[in-house]
Amino acid sequence: MQKKYTMGIDFGSLSARAVLVDIKNGLVAGEYVSAYAHGVLDSFLPATREPLPPASALQLPDDYLAALSESVKGVLSLTNVPNEDIIGIAVDFTSCTLLAVDENAEPLCNKEAFRGNIHAYAKMWKQHTAFAEAEEITRVAAERGESFLKRYGSKILSEWAMPKILETLRKAPDVYAAAYRFIEAGDWINAKLTGKMTMNYCMAGLKFLWSPTDGYPDETYFEAVDPALKHVVSEKLVPESEIYPLDACIGVISEEGAKLTGLRQGTPVAPARIDAHTAASAVGANSPGRLLMAIGTGMGMTLLSKKEIFYDGMCGVSFGAVIPQYYGYEAGLSGCGDIFDWCARTCSNAALEKQAADSKVPVIQILTEKAAKLRAGESGLLAVDWWNGNRSVLADTDLSGMLFGMTLQTQPEEIFRAILEATGFSARMVVDSFIENGINVDVIYAVGGIAQKNILLMQIFADIMNREIIVPDVEQACAVGSAIFAAVAAGSVRGGYDTLDEAIEVMRCTTGIHYHPVPENVKQYEILFKEFKVLHDYFGRGENTLLKILSAMRLSCK
Amino acid sequence: MQKKYTMGIDFGSLSARAVLVDIKNGLVAGEYVSAYAHGVLDSFLPATREPLPPASALQLPDDYLAALSESVKGVLSLTNVPNEDIIGIAVDFTSCTLLAVDENAEPLCNKEAFRGNIHAYAKMWKQHTAFAEAEEITRVAAERGESFLKRYGSKILSEWAMPKILETLRKAPDVYAAAYRFIEAGDWINAKLTGKMTMNYCMAGLKFLWSPTDGYPDETYFEAVDPALKHVVSEKLVPESEIYPLDACIGVISEEGAKLTGLRQGTPVAPARIDAHTAASAVGANSPGRLLMAIGTGMGMTLLSKKEIFYDGMCGVSFGAVIPQYYGYEAGLSGCGDIFDWCARTCSNAALEKQAADSKVPVIQILTEKAAKLRAGESGLLAVDWWNGNRSVLADTDLSGMLFGMTLQTQPEEIFRAILEATGFSARMVVDSFIENGINVDVIYAVGGIAQKNILLMQIFADIMNREIIVPDVEQACAVGSAIFAAVAAGSVRGGYDTLDEAIEVMRCTTGIHYHPVPENVKQYEILFKEFKVLHDYFGRGENTLLKILSAMRLSCK
């Protein structure tokens, strides 16, 4: 019998990656990466050279389409798999990455009238400009005792859909008025593939204040936030009837979708999902107690439970948002690899630059090698990893990074290691808070390029958490995860699977590296973690408001 | 009438600088700098390649002699002034830089038996290895209610003589036993010039627990610290009768001294003084209320008062220690220029390195230029400048640096500016504590190469303190200050002056740049200074012991 494949496409912060996966064993037949031509817009708008406000992170939707087309065609040509053997396709995407589109799903930034309007562009997950709106949305919900608030750890983040939409309403009412839908970029790609605008349990549940049992917040709530926002759900969002559970099929590839990708018209398409969450299926984290850390520029964490437990500190819980039939909990770090990159481009010197140039490797690799030679605690440094704010457990994008313990002898690689350690401490804060609140953590998986490559980081994580960390032997866990969902969208009638559990059982990765804690390091990190927690609470919970003052000052000077 | 000159020689941390000064107007006829061949030993001992403990900072006394010889001969040859027109010489030195010598003033490290013993070398002011001894010396003094303790802000620092001597007694009893005298490097140079081992009011008063009225602490005190230390004063220190007030003449250049320097045998020699304190005379800070900041690798501050006021936070007060007839107060920052250098070699990147290489200037200059373009508060960063510990007002060498507010956009020049600002905040802490304790500060002078060159730093200081800062137009204030003391050592009989006030009136610098506070910046820095104070107290006064824990961990890992 002819081999069958599914296609998973993972849209990250800088590129899209398409993989073709054998549905009988989950092996990757080929992959192709396509970078977004304009990357992340954080300083000015290319169309007008207009400077962007601080904390901006916009993208061009056309870049996504070009990357979609190139990556899918690329992997098809690379593997020579005929498109009739591809039985399903699924897309995962960074989230909340929000677009305002017209009734034809055309992004408003592509219209002449709006090309100079920053609110007409794709607002990336890491765009943090809507902080005031996020606070307002949270405050009004708290004042009204809105029940949805508890599902989000009592705090709505500026990264999410509603603050971004409210920001558009306030700062660009013409864009708001012209928007037929505000839609996640992942769902928008699906609209380009199928011709249908849909949503999914994952993004709707975790980024749009929706839940399968309670639906969206009431109109009276939105009216209380802003009278002009009253009808946002009925007028500006995908209707509830089009929000799909993750094991569904949302439609098939249209003629236009086929043209765009080279895939066969009629190929089933799965609901979109948040990138990091999708990795859970690739490693078999489809039952309670299996924590998945997806380590990239930031770090997404997902965990399942049969129980719906609310506590301040998790980012969100929603039924069926990660794996159907379970409550999916979301948490994470808002900075990780991007802080490591920051360190490499900010804490260097001539000797390191020369060494990197001589060895033809990036500075970050030299820093990693040097940091690996240090003992735990040797640097005498402690960092708090809030360069990009804190997602969990404080959920405060306004916080910023801290570094303690510098002497005249402090070396760049020591700062680098302290930053690696800081992400470990921060990750442990999240794990500990899950456990303290009654959500079991039995096994910890780490996926993503950094988890695969950075042995030092993974050992530090094992030492800090005093737990085994498993790094499954799957390089593109998000894309492979998507391919697994695609096999469910196809269903057994097309040679796929009828349930996600079946698909995962066959297609997941079963091998990997196990990192075990080193007792000597555990001891040192135990001491440092205690201190980290003190700093975390002192600077993060309002006793010392320095970071808020600094943030306000920085913004007011721009 | 033939012009007359005096010679001032300023021994800094890395080099000696000789200046020849016209005694009728204070103008510098010539100067010559000679670097110490071995610089600062902080990683290993050249004689044996033995690694040094952390916080070590040793030097080779022979380097001082070579620099003395070279710099004096250099300036003589440069100026062609005949040595009979040089009527006096004076040396200032970093302090406490301590040597163990035999009865011929030969440093013990030059003897075969001790060349491998780190305690036989010159222990620089910034050697911080004797912290345990400093604590013990302080504790025993506090327990016994020793009256001298209050003159030092209730805290004896590891930089000073007694902790260094106790460290030698404990860790190298053979060096202690063989030492005929423990002597300041400045006084040792004078011994090489004159053949006499003497001390001076400045170093004895501020670094040896001595005062003109109370003398040294009692033998019973030293016995309580360690029975073997009981006779330290009578057996190991220069006798009190040989401690000279600063306007005295300690002797004349010997035949050997003449050979060493090319100066005329019989030339009067002034008492040695601490380098930073000597600058006060060069700028005319010889009356109460005139605060002098000598900005170099660290920052020495001196201030005069008619009153003897004791408070925790100043480093020392001793009568006649800066200018005769006044109580001289000492305070300062243990890091300044060296932290800026740290930043330039630790917070850089490829672009900065390239720009520096292309422009053929050091990275620190590029950083300064870029930092000067930022507005106060724009970086959103706040640093606490304890990279080398805190000298005033906490007097704690165990503290370390901190940096707050980093985002993914934070640039190296922003960190650099935050560090400049941190030294300004720290300096203001000292100024404020003088004033709060009833010691007036009316005028602030800044001297030293950094004060001369770094316009940005001086403006930041003026803005942070909300006061005028005067940078007198004297490049080598310490060396010129020494030359003024040399004119007093000569006395009017030799064409010099009989009082220091007379000499200062004629020879001091009267021109300079005045930095005035910019109201907009003052406002921003007022906000940040309030936060700085909170951090200062929280991390510096025991509420949060993180920095102590980090320091202990760093040391235990070495």
mmCIF file of C-alpha atoms in Angstrom, chain B residues 101 107 325 361 441 444:
data_model
loop_
_atom_site.group_PDB
_atom_site.id
_atom_site.type_symbol
_atom_site.label_atom_id
_atom_site.label_comp_id
_atom_site.label_asym_id
_atom_site.label_seq_id
_atom_site.Cartn_x
_atom_site.Cartn_y
_atom_site.Cartn_z
ATOM 1 C CA VAL B 101 59.896 45.234 55.402
ATOM 2 C CA PRO B 107 60.495 44.375 51.340
ATOM 3 C CA GLN B 325 44.190 72.281 62.000
ATOM 4 C CA VAL B 361 39.158 54.941 19.790
ATOM 5 C CA VAL B 441 28.945 70.846 52.145
ATOM 6 C CA ILE B 444 31.850 70.474 45.415
#
